[in-house]
Amino acid sequence: MATLLHIDSSVFPGEASASRSITAAFRRTWQEKHPAGTVVYRDLAAAPVPHITAAAWTAGATDPSDRTPEQSAAFSARVQLIEELERADTVLLGAPMYNFSIPSTLKAWLDSVILAGRTTGEHPSAQGTPAVVVASRGGSYAPGTPREGFEYVQNYLEAVLKGALGLAVDFIVPELTMAPRNPAMSQLIPRYEASRTRAFEDATAKAAELVERLAA
């Protein structure tokens, strides 16, 4: 029985969030194709992971017998998140762009699960796990656009998820999500709609593909 680790980080609920709408479509397809599977869900906006502290950070390099009570408690919380990642057969991340980067809540989760010698290093414990990232953004930061150089979501997550954690990462990028709400972007609404449609199609297709791969 396979496990999907689904993490959302948008501050907006439900259909008001582009990333949540598309991760939900992925999850629905994944569950329809694999009804016996398990979903572990974390809503980082509703229940944020604590930002990394000195105790949580240093505990990872401290022998368990030498840890202070504060270090032990902080490290236990990190281990819970790490084990969720390690048990996952597929990872689904909603990562909207806020001020050119990822939400701080998602960064806090990453800071907790990145542990040298376990999840990172020569043999990362979740190496090869498929990860699908829905990286929504209000404008366009695609190659060749004026704001290409301000794209710090895909670049960062590629480095961390693939380079450090060893996950097999695919991105789904719904863009121009501000077009329907910003009069100055009204001429971009058709491009937004096309991007949104493509993102939903990619999400359902990728979910079906990954379930099929798990069953093989």
Tab-separated table of C-alpha atoms in Angstrom, residues 52-57 59 68-80 112:
chain	number	residue	atom	x	y	z
A	52	ILE	CA	14.355	25.893	13.219
A	53	THR	CA	15.922	26.698	16.576
A	54	ALA	CA	19.438	26.282	17.909
A	55	ALA	CA	18.274	23.292	19.966
A	56	ALA	CA	16.633	21.606	16.969
A	57	TRP	CA	19.632	22.296	14.756
A	59	ALA	CA	20.554	18.093	18.282
A	68	THR	CA	19.517	18.408	26.675
A	69	PRO	CA	15.775	17.937	27.276
A	70	GLU	CA	15.171	20.911	24.962
A	71	GLN	CA	17.289	19.347	22.219
A	72	SER	CA	15.546	15.989	22.605
A	73	ALA	CA	12.070	17.506	22.315
A	74	ALA	CA	13.025	19.639	19.317
A	75	PHE	CA	14.720	16.734	17.569
A	76	SER	CA	11.749	14.436	18.167
A	77	ALA	CA	9.556	16.880	16.249
A	78	ARG	CA	12.066	16.890	13.392
A	79	VAL	CA	12.199	13.102	13.301
A	80	GLN	CA	8.420	12.890	12.914
A	112	SER	CA	13.386	20.405	9.695
